[in-house]
Amino acid sequence: MKRFLRLRRSFEHGVHPAHHKEQTEDLPIQRVPFGRHYVMPLGQHIGVPCKPVVEDGEAVRRGQLIAEPGGFVSTALHSPVTGRVTKVGDFRGVDGRFAPAIGIEADAFATQEVDASAVPDWRGMSLDEFIRAVQMAGIVGMGGAAFPSHVKLSVPEGTKIRHLLVNGAECEPFLTNDHRLMLERPEALLEGAEIMRQKLGAEETVIGIEANKPDAIKAIRRHIPDGQPVRVVSLKVKYPQGAEKMMIRSVFGVEVPAGQLPRDVGVNVNNVGTIVAIADYFLRGMPLIERIVTVAGPGVTYPANLVVPLGTPVRDVVRFCGGLKPGSREIVMGGPMMGRPIASLDVPVLKGCSGILVFAEADTSKRKEYPCIRCGRCLEACPYFLNPSRLARLSRARMYDEMKAYHVQDCVECGCCTFACPSNIPIVQLIRTAKDDLAHRKEPDA
Amino acid sequence: MKKNQSREEFLKGIWRDNPVFAQVLGMCPMLAVTNSAINAIAMGAASMFVLVGSSFLVSTFRNIIPKQVRISCFIIIIATFVTIVDYTLLALVPKVHKELGAFIPLIVANCLILGRQEAFASRYPTKLAVMDALGMVVGFLVALFSLGAVREILGDGALFGVKLFGDNFEPWIIMILPPGGFLTLGVILLFFNWFKYKKDEFLEDVAAAERSGR
Amino acid sequence: MDNLLWIFISALLVNNFVLAYFLGLCPFLGVSNSLETSFRLGLATTFVMLVTAVCAWVLNTYILIHAPYLRLICFIVVIASTVQFIEMLIKKLSPALFRAMGIFLPLITTNCAILGLAIFATNRGYGFWEGVVYALGAGIGFTLALTLLAGLREESELSDVPALIKGTAMNLIIAGVLSMAFMGFAGLFSST
Amino acid sequence: MKNKEPRLLLFHAPLLRQAMTTPKAMRDVIVALLPATGAGIWFFGVSAILVLGASILGAVAAEWVFAPRATRGTSLLDGSGLLTGLLLGLTLPPGLPMWMAFLGGFAGICLGKVIWGGLGHNLFNPALLGRAFLLATFPIAMTTWAPVAPGVFGMQAGNLALPFMQAGVDGVSGATPLGLFKFEQEVTPLWNLAWGRIGGSIGETSGLLLLLGGVYLWIRRDLDWRMPVSILLTVALFSAVLLLFDAERFPTPLFSIFSGGLLLGAIYMATDPVTSPVTPKGTWIFGIGVGVLVMLIRVFGGLPEGVMYAILLMNAATPLIDRYTQPRVFGREAKSR
Amino acid sequence: MNDEARKTATTPSSMRLVLTLAIAGLISGVAIIGIYESTLPTITANKARELRAAVFKVLPGVTEMQALVYRGGQLVVVPEPAKDEPVVYGGYDDDGSFVGYAMPGAGPGFQDTIAILYGYRPAEKLVVGMEVLESRETPGLGDKIYKDMDFVDEFHALTIEPEIVAVKKGTKTADNQVDAITGATISAKAIVRIINETHAAWAGQLPPPGSEPELEVPGEGGGGAAP
Ligand SMILES: Cc1cc2nc3c(=O)[nH]c(=O)nc-3n(C[C@H](O)[C@H](O)[C@H](O)COP(=O)(O)O)c2cc1C
Ligand SMILES: Cc1cc2nc3c(=O)[nH]c(=O)nc-3n(C[C@H](O)[C@H](O)[C@H](O)COP(=O)(O)O)c2cc1C
Ligand SMILES: Cc1cc2nc3c(=O)[nH]c(=O)nc-3n(C[C@H](O)[C@H](O)[C@H](O)COP(=O)(O)O)c2cc1C
Ligand SMILES: Cc1cc2nc3c(=O)[nH]c(=O)nc-3n(C[C@H](O)[C@H](O)[C@H](O)CO)c2cc1C
Ligand code: SF4
Ligand code: SF4
Ligand code: SF4
Ligand code: SF4
Ligand code: FES
């Protein structure tokens, strides 16, 4: 059975949204010209916010450290441009609320180049030094969660990482940034992967890519240096193929036990963007100061794949793409399935922002909601085999504690259930509400 | 004072604390024998005799009966009265007895009766106890009758066996069958709730009006 | 006279104690809000019914033929005391079992389903085995009805039932529908 | 650039949805039922139209009357009330007085839907609840099967009985294939069963057209194929086994499947998503349960037909089934819920 | 409430408890026996009257009856048949000559057990009357077995051998056939089945026609309890 499943190279359940990638998949990556104002939020990664090391008015160079980690699950921050720190204080964040950040004004006359003076010698490093270096390079998961990558590297005693899994699934519709990256910089990807693999002491690197990117698969296969243990695996096109646990299931045919982490089955999962970031730092000395963003969606005049300096206001990016079409009402950071809607165009591009998608009101989820008719479509969709219908009804009845019995905590909020629901029930929000309630009720005693 | 207290005890059972509608007690005989008005009345009468009689005895001897064995005593007393009723009906009106069948002896088990002994008769002086019993049983009778009447009228097109709608009325058989019992009582309870709800609403409005009036 | 299979099926489905005879409604409406409780109450009832059937048979064959007028009192007293005795026994022998259903026994012993069983069995002149099978059918039937109702009630917690209907009214209507559905069993195994 | 800042909305992801919506599902079912309905009208003439109309009217009326003033009318838009009425009508004998059909639809929606809080909250199948109510209330009228009408314009006198009055003429009962088989040991030829030129409820007679509608629903992914399959398989197996015992007394599998309301029930009523289990395993259990009950009632019970009762009984068991067939969660050991 | 307090204050001796119960029991016993004794005659009289009425109904022309049971290989007359001992009633006309048996029988119907009494004339092997004593059949359908006179009348001259069969309404041809009731086939067939079964059960025990037991005590027939 397991064997058979492995042959299928996929997981069970999940959904098949139209993937809308044709808009951008053939557009080469471009650079956005530097603008004037940049904002670097201190808490743009999962975990503890970082601590600024610059003051107002201080001059900073592109790639210079401007904030250091605030703890272990935290990373450094570097200036995306050469210029002056305008303000260390509160700026409007993605959700519209104010949050601590560093404002930088670009120097219009500076040559915006990174001083690659100090390229670290990763071979010489011990694992701990390497982890520290990754942390100081400000590298986090580019797969959307923006989880500090060094944390994943630091495996506790006894657990042995056998596989490095590079996540090139890009299962979310519209997004093609990982796709272009794999197509245009396969060497960098392979170099980065090799660095990670050696440091982790993993036996092999597996690169998982959805079957709808044959060119990327070919490109990478072509560049694999002989002797480097790399496997490129073509995966069934299905959302959420890119969810790490799903991908592990697809590639290795094993399920990561609930509540445990990939490392517990000897796998370390990293997004292709993350891997390339590793290569850029350890081979070219460039910390994480820019990322590739897909700008697409029915509301964008000229869709594109762009290299965007972190901290660039969405407004500038959108303007570069020819501005918004009339009637655009919703802008999402990330993918249409899991991304977050943003409250204003001043929001800066963050490390975890894989896409900027613009929709008109008609395309959004403003649809009439009907009662749950218990049709079971959501059960058929949920990749974690939960019972979303039940969870939603329990949440409506405010019976949050009962929801634990139905493993509400195992939900990753992938949105498959809501996608599948014919009654347009906001299942994910209902589940999120319950999770928050449970979490906050826990706080006092924990 | 005492006078209208006993009146109070009598009245509460009929509506506010109606054993069936408000307290949901003694359902079994309630539903089982109410497929015709006459049976309902007969059952009510039987229960009345038993309840009033035993309440009288219990409250008269309430100081003599030790707590520890009171339940047993209650049951013995009740069972005695029930047996008496049973034989009397069998002797005087065999037809009715046949209709009510096994449900006369079952009056013993009726929660209502034991409940009243425990909750009231064993604590209060005879007069009040009897009044309370009367009130309860009249309330019980009202419930039984309304149920029996509805079921007979719809289920047989008749009341007390008198045809109401002429011969080719189509009887609603279900009303005489068990489901009819459950459904009818359910609907009656629904109206009871609705009425209470409306009443509360009304009272609130009045209160509000007064407040604004001040 | 009636064959055992028919006695069993009749008591279990066709003439279900709760849904066709309206016996034991108080626990049916009172306790059925939780599934576990309902199920255990059902088991306890089944057990007491078995005891009752045996008691009734003994009484009928040895005592009541001489003094029929003592029927009611005998039934009550004997059944109650026997159950109490067994209750103590269980408490001693298997605390687990006691916790499972013992707590219900006092609640049940005087309820009308039990007494009804004794009286019906007597009226139909059932012999020992007939009585036992009858009790088994009635008990399991009671458990079945109780469990179904409990399940439906728990489900209705999740649906927005209008406030007016919530409570006894709703339970009665569910019961009504159930007994309507059980009418389908009418005549089961009687014509074969 | 040209356009001024838009006021941004903050709808939550996922922004994408698959095409199906609940009202569409209801509409599909109605469409799927049209052929069988047409056949009913063809076989039973004006009577069929009258009965169907009355039951639909009853259902919709109840929906309308009991809707809270605020949403009055809107609850009709999802079409589930109409569907309930139609399905109920299809399960009624063509000769039924219209007032009874109306009452059935009304009672079905009241007891079967409104009380529970409307669409999606009901525990029992409203249409079948309505039918069960009628059958228990007017057993004679409900088991009086009009013969197939002479032509499309044929009509039963019974339809026009005054409200609350009897249907005067009491027709021949037991004229359904099942009745004939059970009480006169008389087998109806299979072709008649499949095509439907036989006595019975308006919508139940034409097996082939019902299957056709089922296929349509299956293609549109509106029904869970497990349900009809499990029911029909169980019934077929059950009667096949019985045949081994006594080929004389028991019906053949094909007869069992095509006679009575089995196809209508298995394809359109057991599949009512609201009142059947959500979990796939639960669906199998439900289906098998229905199959077994149907055969029990038909073969060993007093009534000639048991599909309605079987489905209602399994409806009652659905909460339990759902509860004990929770799917195994990803990365966890298999356990009940 | 103060008497409440008093009660709890004094914990009575177990002696007192037993005594109380004993007294209560005694009183109730007396009461019950009293009512029993005082009502017994009327009750038995009622029962007897009902029974006689039923017997005379199912055996036309009968004016006297007595209870017969099968003991020691033959039918004997008993004033008081023992409990649950199968019994039939012999019916006799004015001049005391035997007319036929009234035979009680019971069996499952559509809803619940049906109990009937039917008259049987062994000489012609004829069923000459049938009365339903007890049934919970559906009103309007099943209860036609005693409300629908056409059906009841069919049992006035019915050949019982080889056996009675119920046929679809209006298709009666032979005189061992009964027209079933449309809409209540099952109940109708149940009646027929009960008669057949009862007949089969007694077949071996009834004496050959002509040698039935004599009428013993004129007047009060056996007051045996109806089944
Ligand atoms: C406390 C904590 C510790 C983690 N440690 C590891 C780790 O050791 N190895 C790993 O692969 N991922 C680790 N993760 C990261 C998660 O497995 C996951 O990769 C991260 O939350 C982003 O993944 P997502 O995009 O699927 O949410 C950790 C996450 C948390 C919250
Ligand atoms: C529903 C869901 C879908 C995801 N899809 C992808 C994906 O397609 N590609 C990807 O790289 N990460 C995806 N992620 C994030 C991965 O689970 C995982 O966090 C990431 O690959 C770890 O690498 P990173 O920490 O470098 O981002 C997804 C996460 C979730 C919960
Ligand atoms: C609510 C209800 C009650 C019924 N009651 C009886 C009954 O008491 N006796 C009976 O023989 N059939 C009863 N039936 C069964 C059918 O009326 C009857 O058996 C069926 O129509 C076949 O009989 P037929 O061939 O004479 O029409 C009942 C059916 C229903 C739905
Ligand atoms: C496949 C399918 C089957 C349905 N079957 C029924 C049915 O048998 N009876 C009914 O009242 N409604 C049925 N409905 C409509 C709807 O589910 C029903 O009105 C709800 O039970 C009302 O809450 C069905 C809907 C679908 C999609
Ligand atoms: S981040 Fe979103 S779009 Fe990108 S790969 Fe993961 S799921 Fe797909
Ligand atoms: S998909 Fe929507 S309607 Fe269907 S069961 Fe799930 S929540 Fe209910
Ligand atoms: S389960 Fe969902 S909420 Fe919980 S940590 Fe994972 S993604 Fe976040
Ligand atoms: S959001 Fe949660 S419940 Fe819904 S499909 Fe994804 S994991 Fe399952
Ligand atoms: S009256 Fe029957 S249990 Fe209470």
mmCIF file of C-alpha atoms in Angstrom, chain E:
data_model
loop_
_atom_site.group_PDB
_atom_site.id
_atom_site.type_symbol
_atom_site.label_atom_id
_atom_site.label_comp_id
_atom_site.label_asym_id
_atom_site.label_seq_id
_atom_site.Cartn_x
_atom_site.Cartn_y
_atom_site.Cartn_z
ATOM 1 C CA MET E 1 -40.807 23.240 59.159
ATOM 2 C CA ASN E 2 -40.343 22.888 62.934
ATOM 3 C CA ASP E 3 -41.822 19.386 62.922
ATOM 4 C CA GLU E 4 -39.324 18.693 60.135
ATOM 5 C CA ALA E 5 -36.612 19.696 62.572
ATOM 6 C CA ARG E 6 -38.071 17.513 65.284
ATOM 7 C CA LYS E 7 -38.122 14.493 63.008
ATOM 8 C CA THR E 8 -34.461 14.784 62.111
ATOM 9 C CA ALA E 9 -33.536 15.553 65.725
ATOM 10 C CA THR E 10 -34.738 12.235 67.121
ATOM 11 C CA THR E 11 -33.272 9.311 65.197
ATOM 12 C CA PRO E 12 -35.876 6.650 65.907
ATOM 13 C CA SER E 13 -34.927 3.090 66.922
ATOM 14 C CA SER E 14 -34.934 0.493 64.154
ATOM 15 C CA MET E 15 -37.598 -1.197 66.245
ATOM 16 C CA ARG E 16 -39.829 1.772 65.561
ATOM 17 C CA LEU E 17 -39.070 1.699 61.851
ATOM 18 C CA VAL E 18 -40.033 -1.945 61.485
ATOM 19 C CA LEU E 19 -43.109 -1.355 63.569
ATOM 20 C CA THR E 20 -44.230 1.548 61.417
ATOM 21 C CA LEU E 21 -43.795 -0.443 58.233
ATOM 22 C CA ALA E 22 -45.543 -3.444 59.748
ATOM 23 C CA ILE E 23 -48.492 -1.338 60.820
ATOM 24 C CA ALA E 24 -48.665 0.395 57.472
ATOM 25 C CA GLY E 25 -48.537 -2.966 55.736
ATOM 26 C CA LEU E 26 -51.192 -4.359 58.034
ATOM 27 C CA ILE E 27 -53.584 -1.488 57.488
ATOM 28 C CA SER E 28 -53.111 -1.563 53.751
ATOM 29 C CA GLY E 29 -53.491 -5.344 53.735
ATOM 30 C CA VAL E 30 -56.775 -5.057 55.591
ATOM 31 C CA ALA E 31 -57.984 -2.306 53.280
ATOM 32 C CA ILE E 32 -57.048 -4.250 50.192
ATOM 33 C CA ILE E 33 -58.587 -7.505 51.333
ATOM 34 C CA GLY E 34 -61.676 -5.577 52.286
ATOM 35 C CA ILE E 35 -62.100 -4.021 48.864
ATOM 36 C CA TYR E 36 -61.213 -7.317 47.192
ATOM 37 C CA GLU E 37 -63.774 -9.318 49.101
ATOM 38 C CA SER E 38 -66.467 -6.727 48.630
ATOM 39 C CA THR E 39 -65.927 -6.421 44.884
ATOM 40 C CA LEU E 40 -65.093 -10.019 44.068
ATOM 41 C CA PRO E 41 -68.686 -11.218 43.539
ATOM 42 C CA THR E 42 -69.563 -8.405 41.143
ATOM 43 C CA ILE E 43 -66.301 -8.826 39.255
ATOM 44 C CA THR E 44 -66.650 -12.559 38.767
ATOM 45 C CA ALA E 45 -70.284 -12.036 37.851
ATOM 46 C CA ASN E 46 -69.272 -9.467 35.233
ATOM 47 C CA LYS E 47 -66.639 -11.752 33.802
ATOM 48 C CA ALA E 48 -69.055 -14.667 33.663
ATOM 49 C CA ARG E 49 -71.695 -12.518 32.009
ATOM 50 C CA GLU E 50 -69.274 -11.269 29.387
ATOM 51 C CA LEU E 51 -68.125 -14.781 28.691
ATOM 52 C CA ARG E 52 -71.646 -16.136 28.397
ATOM 53 C CA ALA E 53 -72.612 -13.284 26.120
ATOM 54 C CA ALA E 54 -69.617 -14.015 23.907
ATOM 55 C CA VAL E 55 -70.272 -17.744 23.841
ATOM 56 C CA PHE E 56 -73.959 -17.339 23.029
ATOM 57 C CA LYS E 57 -72.966 -14.901 20.303
ATOM 58 C CA VAL E 58 -70.605 -17.259 18.523
ATOM 59 C CA LEU E 59 -72.866 -20.280 18.986
ATOM 60 C CA PRO E 60 -76.323 -19.271 17.771
ATOM 61 C CA GLY E 61 -79.170 -21.027 19.530
ATOM 62 C CA VAL E 62 -77.190 -21.794 22.644
ATOM 63 C CA THR E 63 -78.654 -20.961 26.046
ATOM 64 C CA GLU E 64 -76.427 -22.946 28.403
ATOM 65 C CA MET E 65 -72.675 -23.406 28.586
ATOM 66 C CA GLN E 66 -70.018 -25.095 30.647
ATOM 67 C CA ALA E 67 -66.238 -25.038 30.679
ATOM 68 C CA LEU E 68 -64.464 -28.146 29.402
ATOM 69 C CA VAL E 69 -60.796 -29.047 29.773
ATOM 70 C CA TYR E 70 -58.760 -31.953 28.486
ATOM 71 C CA ARG E 71 -57.647 -34.081 31.428
ATOM 72 C CA GLY E 72 -56.636 -37.728 31.546
ATOM 73 C CA GLY E 73 -57.164 -38.269 27.859
ATOM 74 C CA GLN E 74 -60.673 -36.858 27.655
ATOM 75 C CA LEU E 75 -62.744 -33.714 27.870
ATOM 76 C CA VAL E 76 -64.133 -33.244 31.372
ATOM 77 C CA VAL E 77 -66.434 -30.621 32.826
ATOM 78 C CA VAL E 78 -64.838 -28.357 35.407
ATOM 79 C CA PRO E 79 -66.505 -25.492 37.273
ATOM 80 C CA GLU E 80 -63.146 -23.730 37.782
ATOM 81 C CA PRO E 81 -60.441 -24.397 35.152
ATOM 82 C CA ALA E 82 -56.940 -24.038 36.581
ATOM 83 C CA LYS E 83 -54.891 -21.023 35.612
ATOM 84 C CA ASP E 84 -53.507 -21.074 32.050
ATOM 85 C CA GLU E 85 -55.049 -24.467 31.393
ATOM 86 C CA PRO E 86 -56.412 -24.631 27.846
ATOM 87 C CA VAL E 87 -60.200 -24.587 27.966
ATOM 88 C CA VAL E 88 -63.147 -24.716 25.576
ATOM 89 C CA TYR E 89 -66.772 -24.081 26.331
ATOM 90 C CA GLY E 90 -69.515 -26.470 25.477
ATOM 91 C CA GLY E 91 -72.747 -24.822 24.363
ATOM 92 C CA TYR E 92 -76.168 -26.450 24.839
ATOM 93 C CA ASP E 93 -79.657 -25.448 23.779
ATOM 94 C CA ASP E 94 -82.796 -25.188 25.901
ATOM 95 C CA ASP E 95 -83.352 -28.912 26.173
ATOM 96 C CA GLY E 96 -79.734 -29.382 27.230
ATOM 97 C CA SER E 97 -78.524 -31.092 24.068
ATOM 98 C CA PHE E 98 -75.048 -30.262 22.766
ATOM 99 C CA VAL E 99 -74.772 -27.635 20.032
ATOM 100 C CA GLY E 100 -71.093 -26.885 19.660
ATOM 101 C CA TYR E 101 -67.894 -25.642 21.182
ATOM 102 C CA ALA E 102 -66.895 -22.026 21.789
ATOM 103 C CA MET E 103 -63.117 -22.072 21.393
ATOM 104 C CA PRO E 104 -60.797 -19.318 22.612
ATOM 105 C CA GLY E 105 -57.670 -18.687 20.570
ATOM 106 C CA ALA E 106 -54.980 -16.048 20.318
ATOM 107 C CA GLY E 107 -52.036 -15.113 18.114
ATOM 108 C CA PRO E 108 -50.018 -12.247 16.713
ATOM 109 C CA GLY E 109 -51.894 -9.785 14.522
ATOM 110 C CA PHE E 110 -50.668 -6.750 12.635
ATOM 111 C CA GLN E 111 -49.829 -4.763 15.738
ATOM 112 C CA ASP E 112 -50.152 -6.976 18.772
ATOM 113 C CA THR E 113 -51.716 -10.189 20.004
ATOM 114 C CA ILE E 114 -55.306 -10.781 18.916
ATOM 115 C CA ALA E 115 -57.552 -12.871 21.179
ATOM 116 C CA ILE E 116 -60.737 -14.328 19.707
ATOM 117 C CA LEU E 117 -63.523 -16.754 20.516
ATOM 118 C CA TYR E 118 -65.131 -18.782 17.748
ATOM 119 C CA GLY E 119 -68.016 -21.199 17.655
ATOM 120 C CA TYR E 120 -67.444 -24.648 16.175
ATOM 121 C CA ARG E 121 -69.999 -27.307 15.348
ATOM 122 C CA PRO E 122 -68.082 -30.627 15.192
ATOM 123 C CA ALA E 123 -70.948 -32.462 13.597
ATOM 124 C CA GLU E 124 -70.782 -30.450 10.351
ATOM 125 C CA LYS E 125 -67.183 -29.321 10.930
ATOM 126 C CA LEU E 126 -68.453 -25.762 10.626
ATOM 127 C CA VAL E 127 -67.298 -22.497 12.143
ATOM 128 C CA VAL E 128 -70.543 -20.756 13.052
ATOM 129 C CA GLY E 129 -69.421 -17.527 14.630
ATOM 130 C CA MET E 130 -66.385 -15.453 15.572
ATOM 131 C CA GLU E 131 -65.888 -12.733 18.163
ATOM 132 C CA VAL E 132 -62.746 -10.656 18.747
ATOM 133 C CA LEU E 133 -62.123 -10.355 22.470
ATOM 134 C CA GLU E 134 -58.919 -8.358 22.413
ATOM 135 C CA SER E 135 -56.893 -6.522 19.766
ATOM 136 C CA ARG E 136 -54.764 -3.401 19.292
ATOM 137 C CA GLU E 137 -55.108 -3.321 15.520
ATOM 138 C CA THR E 138 -55.121 0.000 13.743
ATOM 139 C CA PRO E 139 -58.385 1.853 14.108
ATOM 140 C CA GLY E 140 -59.996 2.217 10.704
ATOM 141 C CA LEU E 141 -58.044 -0.646 9.200
ATOM 142 C CA GLY E 142 -57.300 -3.589 11.404
ATOM 143 C CA ASP E 143 -60.290 -3.026 13.601
ATOM 144 C CA LYS E 144 -62.500 -3.963 10.667
ATOM 145 C CA ILE E 145 -62.016 -7.540 11.841
ATOM 146 C CA TYR E 146 -64.746 -6.794 14.377
ATOM 147 C CA LYS E 147 -66.269 -3.554 13.090
ATOM 148 C CA ASP E 148 -66.816 -4.678 9.499
ATOM 149 C CA MET E 149 -69.913 -6.861 9.719
ATOM 150 C CA ASP E 150 -69.425 -8.309 6.237
ATOM 151 C CA PHE E 151 -66.196 -9.785 7.467
ATOM 152 C CA VAL E 152 -67.585 -11.054 10.779
ATOM 153 C CA ASP E 153 -70.576 -12.602 9.006
ATOM 154 C CA GLU E 154 -68.285 -14.647 6.787
ATOM 155 C CA PHE E 155 -67.625 -16.843 9.818
ATOM 156 C CA HIS E 156 -71.255 -17.917 10.150
ATOM 157 C CA ALA E 157 -70.981 -21.031 7.995
ATOM 158 C CA LEU E 158 -67.394 -21.822 7.208
ATOM 159 C CA THR E 159 -66.042 -25.257 6.475
ATOM 160 C CA ILE E 160 -62.967 -25.737 8.596
ATOM 161 C CA GLU E 161 -61.456 -28.718 6.762
ATOM 162 C CA PRO E 162 -58.913 -29.055 5.261
ATOM 163 C CA GLU E 163 -58.379 -25.512 6.499
ATOM 164 C CA ILE E 164 -59.750 -22.013 6.152
ATOM 165 C CA VAL E 165 -57.997 -19.736 3.661
ATOM 166 C CA ALA E 166 -58.267 -15.974 3.254
ATOM 167 C CA VAL E 167 -58.547 -14.810 -0.359
ATOM 168 C CA LYS E 168 -58.521 -11.354 -1.909
ATOM 169 C CA LYS E 169 -61.780 -9.531 -1.385
ATOM 170 C CA GLY E 170 -64.510 -10.608 -3.775
ATOM 171 C CA THR E 171 -62.774 -13.752 -4.997
ATOM 172 C CA LYS E 172 -64.416 -16.160 -2.546
ATOM 173 C CA THR E 173 -65.440 -19.351 -4.353
ATOM 174 C CA ALA E 174 -65.328 -22.394 -2.052
ATOM 175 C CA ASP E 175 -67.056 -22.372 1.350
ATOM 176 C CA ASN E 176 -63.788 -22.830 3.246
ATOM 177 C CA GLN E 177 -62.725 -19.420 1.972
ATOM 178 C CA VAL E 178 -62.936 -15.960 3.547
ATOM 179 C CA ASP E 179 -62.915 -12.642 1.720
ATOM 180 C CA ALA E 180 -60.012 -10.720 3.253
ATOM 181 C CA ILE E 181 -60.432 -7.056 4.110
ATOM 182 C CA THR E 182 -58.824 -4.700 1.637
ATOM 183 C CA GLY E 183 -56.305 -2.603 3.450
ATOM 184 C CA ALA E 184 -56.204 -4.990 6.351
ATOM 185 C CA THR E 185 -55.154 -8.230 4.761
ATOM 186 C CA ILE E 186 -52.787 -9.025 7.546
ATOM 187 C CA SER E 187 -55.304 -8.764 10.360
ATOM 188 C CA ALA E 188 -57.807 -10.784 8.391
ATOM 189 C CA LYS E 189 -55.281 -13.485 7.668
ATOM 190 C CA ALA E 190 -54.267 -13.414 11.320
ATOM 191 C CA ILE E 191 -57.820 -14.305 12.384
ATOM 192 C CA VAL E 192 -57.946 -17.169 9.923
ATOM 193 C CA ARG E 193 -54.549 -18.387 11.051
ATOM 194 C CA ILE E 194 -55.587 -18.292 14.711
ATOM 195 C CA ILE E 195 -58.700 -20.350 14.020
ATOM 196 C CA ASN E 196 -56.753 -22.891 12.001
ATOM 197 C CA GLU E 197 -54.065 -23.196 14.645
ATOM 198 C CA THR E 198 -56.527 -23.512 17.522
ATOM 199 C CA HIS E 199 -58.487 -26.094 15.582
ATOM 200 C CA ALA E 200 -55.345 -28.088 14.869
ATOM 201 C CA ALA E 201 -54.351 -27.890 18.526
ATOM 202 C CA TRP E 202 -57.683 -29.321 19.719
ATOM 203 C CA ALA E 203 -58.357 -31.660 16.824
ATOM 204 C CA GLY E 204 -56.956 -34.706 18.601
ATOM 205 C CA GLN E 205 -58.589 -33.851 21.923
ATOM 206 C CA LEU E 206 -62.229 -33.327 20.993
ATOM 207 C CA PRO E 207 -64.303 -36.485 21.331
ATOM 208 C CA PRO E 208 -65.986 -37.880 18.193
ATOM 209 C CA PRO E 209 -69.165 -35.969 17.341
ATOM 210 C CA GLY E 210 -72.141 -37.181 19.315
ATOM 211 C CA SER E 211 -70.185 -38.185 22.401
ATOM 212 C CA GLU E 212 -69.607 -34.739 23.808
ATOM 213 C CA PRO E 213 -69.853 -34.289 27.606
ATOM 214 C CA GLU E 214 -73.419 -33.863 28.930
ATOM 215 C CA LEU E 215 -74.555 -30.558 30.361
ATOM 216 C CA GLU E 216 -74.058 -31.067 34.104
ATOM 217 C CA VAL E 217 -75.353 -28.214 36.224
ATOM 218 C CA PRO E 218 -78.116 -26.291 34.538
ATOM 219 C CA GLY E 219 -77.872 -22.578 35.288
ATOM 220 C CA GLU E 220 -74.508 -21.081 36.231
ATOM 221 C CA GLY E 221 -71.991 -22.360 33.709
ATOM 222 C CA GLY E 222 -68.286 -22.450 34.440
ATOM 223 C CA GLY E 223 -67.165 -18.965 35.362
ATOM 224 C CA GLY E 224 -63.740 -19.687 34.000
ATOM 225 C CA ALA E 225 -61.768 -16.498 33.421
ATOM 226 C CA ALA E 226 -61.728 -15.370 29.828
ATOM 227 C CA PRO E 227 -58.236 -15.767 28.304
#
